[in-house]
Coordinates of C-alpha atoms in Angstrom, one line a residue:
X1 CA 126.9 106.5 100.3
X2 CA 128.4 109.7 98.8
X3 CA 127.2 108.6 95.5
X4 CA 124.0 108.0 96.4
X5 CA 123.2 111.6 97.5
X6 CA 122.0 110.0 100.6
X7 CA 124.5 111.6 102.7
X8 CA 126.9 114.4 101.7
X9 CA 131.0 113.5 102.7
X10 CA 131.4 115.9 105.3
X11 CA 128.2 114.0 107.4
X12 CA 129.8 110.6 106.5
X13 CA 133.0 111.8 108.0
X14 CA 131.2 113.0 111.0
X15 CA 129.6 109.2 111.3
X16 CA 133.0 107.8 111.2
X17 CA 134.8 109.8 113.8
X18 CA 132.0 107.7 115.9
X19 CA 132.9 104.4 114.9
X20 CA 135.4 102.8 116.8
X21 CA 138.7 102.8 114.3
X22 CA 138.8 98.9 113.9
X23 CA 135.6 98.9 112.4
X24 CA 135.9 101.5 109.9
X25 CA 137.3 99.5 107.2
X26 CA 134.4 96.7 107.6
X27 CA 131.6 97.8 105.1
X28 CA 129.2 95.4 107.3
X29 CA 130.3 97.2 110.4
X30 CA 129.6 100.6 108.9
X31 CA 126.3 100.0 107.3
X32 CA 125.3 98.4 110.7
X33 CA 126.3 101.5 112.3
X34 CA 125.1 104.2 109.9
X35 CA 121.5 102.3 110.7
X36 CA 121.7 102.3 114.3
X37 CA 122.7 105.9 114.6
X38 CA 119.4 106.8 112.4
X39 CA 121.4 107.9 109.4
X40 CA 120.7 105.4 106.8
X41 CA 118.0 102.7 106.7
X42 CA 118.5 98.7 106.2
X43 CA 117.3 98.6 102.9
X44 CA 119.3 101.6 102.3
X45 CA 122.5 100.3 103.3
X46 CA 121.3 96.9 101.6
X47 CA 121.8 98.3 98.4
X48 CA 124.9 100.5 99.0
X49 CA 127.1 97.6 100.6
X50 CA 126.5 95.7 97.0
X51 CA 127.2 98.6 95.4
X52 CA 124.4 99.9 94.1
X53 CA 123.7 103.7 94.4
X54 CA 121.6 105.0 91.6
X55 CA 117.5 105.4 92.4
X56 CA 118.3 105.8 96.2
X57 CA 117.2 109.5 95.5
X58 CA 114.7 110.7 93.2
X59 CA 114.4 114.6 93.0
X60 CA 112.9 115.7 96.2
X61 CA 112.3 112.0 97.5
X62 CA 114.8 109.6 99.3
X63 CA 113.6 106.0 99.1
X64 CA 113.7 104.6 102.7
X65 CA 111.9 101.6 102.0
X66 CA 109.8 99.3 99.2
X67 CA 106.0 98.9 100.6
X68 CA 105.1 97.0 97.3
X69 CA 104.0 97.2 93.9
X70 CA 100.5 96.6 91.7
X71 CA 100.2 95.6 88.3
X72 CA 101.7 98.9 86.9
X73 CA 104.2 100.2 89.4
X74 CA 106.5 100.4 92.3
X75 CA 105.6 102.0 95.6
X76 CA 108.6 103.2 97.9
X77 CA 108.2 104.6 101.6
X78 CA 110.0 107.9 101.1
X79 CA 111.0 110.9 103.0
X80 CA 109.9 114.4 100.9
X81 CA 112.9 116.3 101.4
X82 CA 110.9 119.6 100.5
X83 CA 109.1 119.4 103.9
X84 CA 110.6 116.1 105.7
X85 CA 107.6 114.4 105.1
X86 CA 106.9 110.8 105.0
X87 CA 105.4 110.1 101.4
X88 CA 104.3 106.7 99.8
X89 CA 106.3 107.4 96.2
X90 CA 104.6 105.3 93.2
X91 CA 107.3 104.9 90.5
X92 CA 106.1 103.2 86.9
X93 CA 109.5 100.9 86.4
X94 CA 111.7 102.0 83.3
X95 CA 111.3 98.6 81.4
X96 CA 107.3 99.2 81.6
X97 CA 107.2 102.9 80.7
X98 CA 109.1 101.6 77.3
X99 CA 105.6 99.9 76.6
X100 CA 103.3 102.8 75.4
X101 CA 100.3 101.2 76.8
X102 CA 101.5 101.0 80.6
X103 CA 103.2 104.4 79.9
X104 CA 99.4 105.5 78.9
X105 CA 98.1 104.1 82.4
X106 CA 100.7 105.4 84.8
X107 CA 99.9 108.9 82.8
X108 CA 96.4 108.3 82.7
X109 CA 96.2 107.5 86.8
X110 CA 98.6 110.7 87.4
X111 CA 95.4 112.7 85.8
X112 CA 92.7 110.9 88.4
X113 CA 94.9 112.3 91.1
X114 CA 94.9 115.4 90.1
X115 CA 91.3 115.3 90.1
X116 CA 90.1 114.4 93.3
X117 CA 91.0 116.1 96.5
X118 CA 89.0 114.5 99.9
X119 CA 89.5 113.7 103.6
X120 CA 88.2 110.4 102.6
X121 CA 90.7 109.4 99.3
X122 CA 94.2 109.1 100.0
X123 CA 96.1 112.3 98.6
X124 CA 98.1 112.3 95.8
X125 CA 100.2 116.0 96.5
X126 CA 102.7 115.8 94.0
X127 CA 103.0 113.6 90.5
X128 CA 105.6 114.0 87.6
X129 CA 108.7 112.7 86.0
X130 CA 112.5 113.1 87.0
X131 CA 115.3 111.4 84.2
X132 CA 112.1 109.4 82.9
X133 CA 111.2 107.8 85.9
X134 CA 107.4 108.6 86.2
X135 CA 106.1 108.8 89.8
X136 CA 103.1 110.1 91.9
X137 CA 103.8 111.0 95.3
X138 CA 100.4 110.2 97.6
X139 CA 100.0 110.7 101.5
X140 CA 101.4 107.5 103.5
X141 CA 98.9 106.3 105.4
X142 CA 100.1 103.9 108.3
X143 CA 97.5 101.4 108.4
X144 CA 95.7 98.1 107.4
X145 CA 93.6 97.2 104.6
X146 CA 90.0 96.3 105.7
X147 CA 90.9 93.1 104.4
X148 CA 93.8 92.5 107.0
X149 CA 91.0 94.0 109.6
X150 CA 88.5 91.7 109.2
X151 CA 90.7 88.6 108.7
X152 CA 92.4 89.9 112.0
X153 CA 89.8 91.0 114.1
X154 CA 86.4 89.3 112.5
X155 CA 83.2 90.9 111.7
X156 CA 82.4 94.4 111.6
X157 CA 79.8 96.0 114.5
X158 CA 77.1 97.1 112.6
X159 CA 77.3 100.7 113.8
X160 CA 81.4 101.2 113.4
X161 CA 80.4 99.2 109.8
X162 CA 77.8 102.1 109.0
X163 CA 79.9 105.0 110.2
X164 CA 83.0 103.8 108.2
X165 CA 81.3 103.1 104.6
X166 CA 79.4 106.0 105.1
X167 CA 82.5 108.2 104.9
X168 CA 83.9 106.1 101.8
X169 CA 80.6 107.0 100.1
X170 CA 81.7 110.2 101.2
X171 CA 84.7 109.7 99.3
X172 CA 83.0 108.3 96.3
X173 CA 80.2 111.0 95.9
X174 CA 83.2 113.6 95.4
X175 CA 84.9 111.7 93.2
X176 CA 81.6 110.9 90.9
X177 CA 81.3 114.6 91.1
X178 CA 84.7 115.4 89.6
X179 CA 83.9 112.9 86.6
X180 CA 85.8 109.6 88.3
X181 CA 84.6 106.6 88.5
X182 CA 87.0 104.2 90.9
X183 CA 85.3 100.9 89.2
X184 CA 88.0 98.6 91.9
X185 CA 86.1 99.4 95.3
X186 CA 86.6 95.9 97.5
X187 CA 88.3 95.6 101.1
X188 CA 91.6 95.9 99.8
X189 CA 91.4 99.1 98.6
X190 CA 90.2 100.7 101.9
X191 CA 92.9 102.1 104.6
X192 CA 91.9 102.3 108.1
X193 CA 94.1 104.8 110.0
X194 CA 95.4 104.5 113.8
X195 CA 92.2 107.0 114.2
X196 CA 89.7 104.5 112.4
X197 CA 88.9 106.8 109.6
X198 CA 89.0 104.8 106.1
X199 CA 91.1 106.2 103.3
X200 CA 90.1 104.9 99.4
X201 CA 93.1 104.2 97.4
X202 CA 94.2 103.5 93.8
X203 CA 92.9 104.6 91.2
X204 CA 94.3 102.4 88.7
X205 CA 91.4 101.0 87.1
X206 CA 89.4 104.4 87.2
X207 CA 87.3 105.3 84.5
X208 CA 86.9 109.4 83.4
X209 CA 83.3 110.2 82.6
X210 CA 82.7 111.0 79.2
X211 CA 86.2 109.0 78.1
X212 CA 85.8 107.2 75.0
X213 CA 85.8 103.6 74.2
X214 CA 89.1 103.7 72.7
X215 CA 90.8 105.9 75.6
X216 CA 89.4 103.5 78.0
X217 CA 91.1 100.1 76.5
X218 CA 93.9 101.6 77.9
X219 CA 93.6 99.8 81.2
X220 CA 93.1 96.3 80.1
X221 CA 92.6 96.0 76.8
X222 CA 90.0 95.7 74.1
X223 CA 87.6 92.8 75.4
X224 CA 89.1 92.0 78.5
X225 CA 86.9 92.8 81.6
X226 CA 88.1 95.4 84.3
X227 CA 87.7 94.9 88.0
X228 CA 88.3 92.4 90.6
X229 CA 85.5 89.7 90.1
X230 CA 84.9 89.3 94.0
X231 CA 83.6 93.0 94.0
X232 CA 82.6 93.8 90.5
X233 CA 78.9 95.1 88.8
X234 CA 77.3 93.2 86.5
X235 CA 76.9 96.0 83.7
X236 CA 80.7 96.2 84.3
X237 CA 81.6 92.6 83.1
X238 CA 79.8 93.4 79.9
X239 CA 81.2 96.7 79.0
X240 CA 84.1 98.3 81.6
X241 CA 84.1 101.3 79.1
X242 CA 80.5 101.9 79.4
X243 CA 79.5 102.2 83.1
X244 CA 78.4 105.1 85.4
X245 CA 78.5 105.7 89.2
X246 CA 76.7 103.0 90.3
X247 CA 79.3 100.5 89.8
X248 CA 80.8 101.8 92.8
X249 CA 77.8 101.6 94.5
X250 CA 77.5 98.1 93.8
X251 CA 81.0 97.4 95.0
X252 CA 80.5 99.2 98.3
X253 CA 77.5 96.8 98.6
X254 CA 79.8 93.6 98.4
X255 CA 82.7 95.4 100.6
X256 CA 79.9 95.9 103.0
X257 CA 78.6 92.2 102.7
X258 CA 82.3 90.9 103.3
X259 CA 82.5 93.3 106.1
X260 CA 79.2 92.3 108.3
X261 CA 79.6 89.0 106.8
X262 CA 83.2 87.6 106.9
X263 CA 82.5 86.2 103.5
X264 CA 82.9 86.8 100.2
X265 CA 78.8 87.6 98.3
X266 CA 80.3 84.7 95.5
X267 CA 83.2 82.6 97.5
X268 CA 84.5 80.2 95.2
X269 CA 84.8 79.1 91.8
X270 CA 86.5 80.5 88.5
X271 CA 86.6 84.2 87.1
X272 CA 83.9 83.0 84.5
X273 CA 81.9 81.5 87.1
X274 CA 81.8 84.8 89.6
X275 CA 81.4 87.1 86.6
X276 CA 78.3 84.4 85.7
X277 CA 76.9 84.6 89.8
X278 CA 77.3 87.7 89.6
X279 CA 74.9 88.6 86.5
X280 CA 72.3 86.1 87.8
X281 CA 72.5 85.2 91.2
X282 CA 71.7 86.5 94.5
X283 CA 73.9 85.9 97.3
X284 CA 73.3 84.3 100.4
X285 CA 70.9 86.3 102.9
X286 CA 73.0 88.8 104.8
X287 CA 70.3 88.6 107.5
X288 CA 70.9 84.6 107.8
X289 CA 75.0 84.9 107.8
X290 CA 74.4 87.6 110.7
X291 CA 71.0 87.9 112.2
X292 CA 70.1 90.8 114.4
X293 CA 71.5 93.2 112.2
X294 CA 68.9 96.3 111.7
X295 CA 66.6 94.9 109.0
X296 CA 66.4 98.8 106.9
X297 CA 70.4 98.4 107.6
X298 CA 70.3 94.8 105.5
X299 CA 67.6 96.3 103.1
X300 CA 69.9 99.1 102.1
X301 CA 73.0 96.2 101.6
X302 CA 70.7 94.7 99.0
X303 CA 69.6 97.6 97.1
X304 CA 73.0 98.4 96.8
X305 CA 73.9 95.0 95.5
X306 CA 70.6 95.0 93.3
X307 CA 71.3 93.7 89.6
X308 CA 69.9 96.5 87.8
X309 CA 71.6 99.5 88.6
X310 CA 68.3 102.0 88.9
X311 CA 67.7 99.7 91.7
X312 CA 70.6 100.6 93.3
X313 CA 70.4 104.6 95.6
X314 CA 70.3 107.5 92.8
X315 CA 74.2 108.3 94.2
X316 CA 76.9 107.7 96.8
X317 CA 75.4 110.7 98.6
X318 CA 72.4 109.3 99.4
X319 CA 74.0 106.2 99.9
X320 CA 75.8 107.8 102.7
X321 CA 72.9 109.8 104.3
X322 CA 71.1 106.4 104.3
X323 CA 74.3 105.2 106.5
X324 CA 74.8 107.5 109.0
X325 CA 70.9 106.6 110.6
X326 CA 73.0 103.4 111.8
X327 CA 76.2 105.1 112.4
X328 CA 78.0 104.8 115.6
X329 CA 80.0 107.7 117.1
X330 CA 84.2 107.8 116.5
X331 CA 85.6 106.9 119.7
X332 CA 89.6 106.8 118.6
X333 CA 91.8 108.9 120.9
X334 CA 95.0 108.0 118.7
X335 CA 97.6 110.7 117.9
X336 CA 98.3 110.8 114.3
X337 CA 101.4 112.3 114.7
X338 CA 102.3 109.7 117.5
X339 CA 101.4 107.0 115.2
X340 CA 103.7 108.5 112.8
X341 CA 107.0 109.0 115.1
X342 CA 106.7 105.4 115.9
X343 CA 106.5 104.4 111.7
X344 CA 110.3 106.7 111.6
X345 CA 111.3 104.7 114.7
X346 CA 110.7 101.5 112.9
X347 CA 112.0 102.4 109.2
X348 CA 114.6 104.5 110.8
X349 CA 116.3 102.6 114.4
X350 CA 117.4 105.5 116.6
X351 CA 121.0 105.2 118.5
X352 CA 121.4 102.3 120.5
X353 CA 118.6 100.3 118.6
X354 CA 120.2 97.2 116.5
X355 CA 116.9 95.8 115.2
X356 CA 115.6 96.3 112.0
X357 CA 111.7 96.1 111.3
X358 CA 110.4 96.4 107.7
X359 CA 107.2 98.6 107.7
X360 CA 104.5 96.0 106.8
X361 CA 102.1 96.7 104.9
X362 CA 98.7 95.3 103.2
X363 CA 99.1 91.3 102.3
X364 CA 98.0 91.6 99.2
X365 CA 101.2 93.7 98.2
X366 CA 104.4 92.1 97.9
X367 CA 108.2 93.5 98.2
X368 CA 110.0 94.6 95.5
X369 CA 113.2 96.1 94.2
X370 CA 114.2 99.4 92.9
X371 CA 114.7 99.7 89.3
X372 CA 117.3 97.7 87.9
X373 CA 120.7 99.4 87.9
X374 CA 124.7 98.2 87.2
X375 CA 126.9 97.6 90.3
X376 CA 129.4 100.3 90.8
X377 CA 131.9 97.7 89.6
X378 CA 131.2 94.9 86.9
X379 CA 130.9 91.7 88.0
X380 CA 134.0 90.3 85.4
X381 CA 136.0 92.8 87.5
X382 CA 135.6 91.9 90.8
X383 CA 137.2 88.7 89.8
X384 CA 139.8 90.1 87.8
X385 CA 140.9 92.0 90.5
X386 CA 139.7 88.9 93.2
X387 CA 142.2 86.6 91.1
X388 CA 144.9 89.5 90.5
X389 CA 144.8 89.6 94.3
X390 CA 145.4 86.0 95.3
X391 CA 148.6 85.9 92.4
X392 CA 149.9 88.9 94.9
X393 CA 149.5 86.8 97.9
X394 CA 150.8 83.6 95.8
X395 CA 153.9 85.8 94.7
X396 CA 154.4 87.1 98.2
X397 CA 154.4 83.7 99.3
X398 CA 157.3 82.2 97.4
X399 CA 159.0 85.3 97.7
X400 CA 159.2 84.7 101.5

């Protein structure tokens, strides 16, 4: 625990005068105990009890948690030390960051977030490298994916649909207007907060207007296609590196179908096969999958989904303005700080509390491990001295 920089001696000795005696020398007992007095969380003490203490602190940030990792990194819940604030910490893995094309990415997404600043687009506050572990460190924002919300809770109401996506063309208008292009908008990559106000988030596959060609193979590769198919503009599946705006607009379009919908504009089929339906075919009438909907509501959907991108609105501002005629008022009376005690209650169990609950997070992410690091002791040791041990007790034994 020392080690880890987690705690400093003089607050583990205070945690020990509070365990009864018998239990002090019981590593189980003491993790146990260092979690139910608040001190330390389970994954915390997970790694400490099998003697692992390196990457438990990085800089300013104490891990307290994995929430799950993308294509190119690692994301930690983590507690800021700088101002005690709960962060979600993006680490690029030291095995990857040997490979100069991921190292290029993670760099290359650090300068997106640096770019952008919006209500609407979760915050990235702080991004650098400590002992060449690369990281950006982004607002935590405790809540589902609109994926997880539809699959939960169904189709969208029309007017909390309209309000909502207008404030993520919010979020895409300033971020066209700083030169970014998001080019992964889909269902997974909006956050709806306790206070039902979305949040867009990664930037991974962002393109930087006026990038070259060259720069932009970065992300994928030269010839491979960029984008998740379900969501992705035509022009896009032909040249990722040579796209403007209204890719995103497109995508919003196909969120928005998914959202009023509860389907998918192309369900089915292969990657080749979507990428095909999406170049040539029109989906399914939005107004047949959910009549009643407002018919200039519907018509907007399918300008936005239009196959030649100057059919598409002229930006994400307009897009937006068009919106908010069918926008419903905000009726959320949630406490964003409240929301945000109960997330420490769950990560970190105060006194009395034996249960552990793993912050969940969006499906699509899955768990993960810190990076790699040795034991405190090597394996070939602990049996050395496992087997040195018993020869004591043998010795002891026959002594007797």
């Amino acid at each position: 625990v020392i080690r880890s920089k987690l705690m400093t001696q003089d607050e583990v000795k205070t945690v020990l005068r509070t365990l009864p005696s018998a239990h002090r020398d019981d590593p189980k007992q003491l993790a146990d105990h260092l979690v139910r007095s608040g001190k330390l969380t389970r994954f915390q003490t997970s790694k400490l009890i099998r003697g692992i203490y390196q990457g438990l602190v990085i800089g300013p940030f104490r891990i307290l948690a994995p929430l799950g990792r993308g294509g190119m990194g690692t994301v930690f819940l983590v507690r800021d030390s700088r101002e005690s604030r709960l962060a979600a910490l993006k680490i690029l893995p030291p095995r990857l960051a040997k490979e100069s094309r991921m190292k290029a990415r993670f760099q290359r997404e650090m300068e997106m977030c640096r770019k952008v600043s919006h209500p609407n687009l979760a915050e990235a506050y702080d991004v650098g490298e400590y002992r060449g572990i690369h990281y950006i460190a982004m607002e935590f924002i405790p809540g589902r994916t609109l994926s997880r919300m539809i699959t939960e809770e169904g189709q969208l109401d029309p007017a909390r649909a309209a309000r909502l996506f207008a404030e993520v063309a919010d979020a895409l208008h300033h971020a066209h207007g700083q030169g970014v292009i998001h080019r992964d908008l889909k269902p997974g990559n909006i956050l709806i907060m306790p206070n039902d106000v979305p949040k867009v988030v990664d930037l991974g596959l962002a393109l930087m207007h006026g990038e070259s060609g060259e720069d932009a193979e970065v992300i994928g590769g030269k010839g491979y296609i960029v984008g998740t198919m379900d969501f992705i503009a035509p022009e896009q599946t032909t040249n990722a590196a040579r796209v403007g705006p209204r890719v995103d607009l497109y995508s919003l379009g196909c969120t928005m179908y998914f959202a009023l919908s509860g389907r998918l504009p192309f369900p089915g089929g292969t990657s080749k096969e979507k990428v095909k339906r999406h170049r040539n075919e029109e989906p399914t009438p939005l107004a047949w999958l959910r009549p009643g909907l407002p018919e200039g509501f519907v018509t907007l959907i399918e300008r936005l989904m239009s196959k030649d991108p100057e059919g598409r609105p002229a930006n994400a501002q307009e897009t937006a303005n068009e919106l908010r005629k069918w926008a419903g008022a905000n009726h959320s009376v949630v406490d964003l700080g409240d929301s945000n005690r109960i997330l420490e209650q769950m990560v970190n169990p105060g006194p009395g509390s034996s249960e552990y609950s793993q912050v969940s997070l969006p499906e699509y992410q899955e768990l993960v491990e810190l990076p790699a690091v040795r034991p405190l002791f090597p394996t070939w040791l602990i049996v050395l001295l496992g087997v040195f041990a018993s020869v004591l007790v043998v010795g002891a034994i026959v002594g007797l």
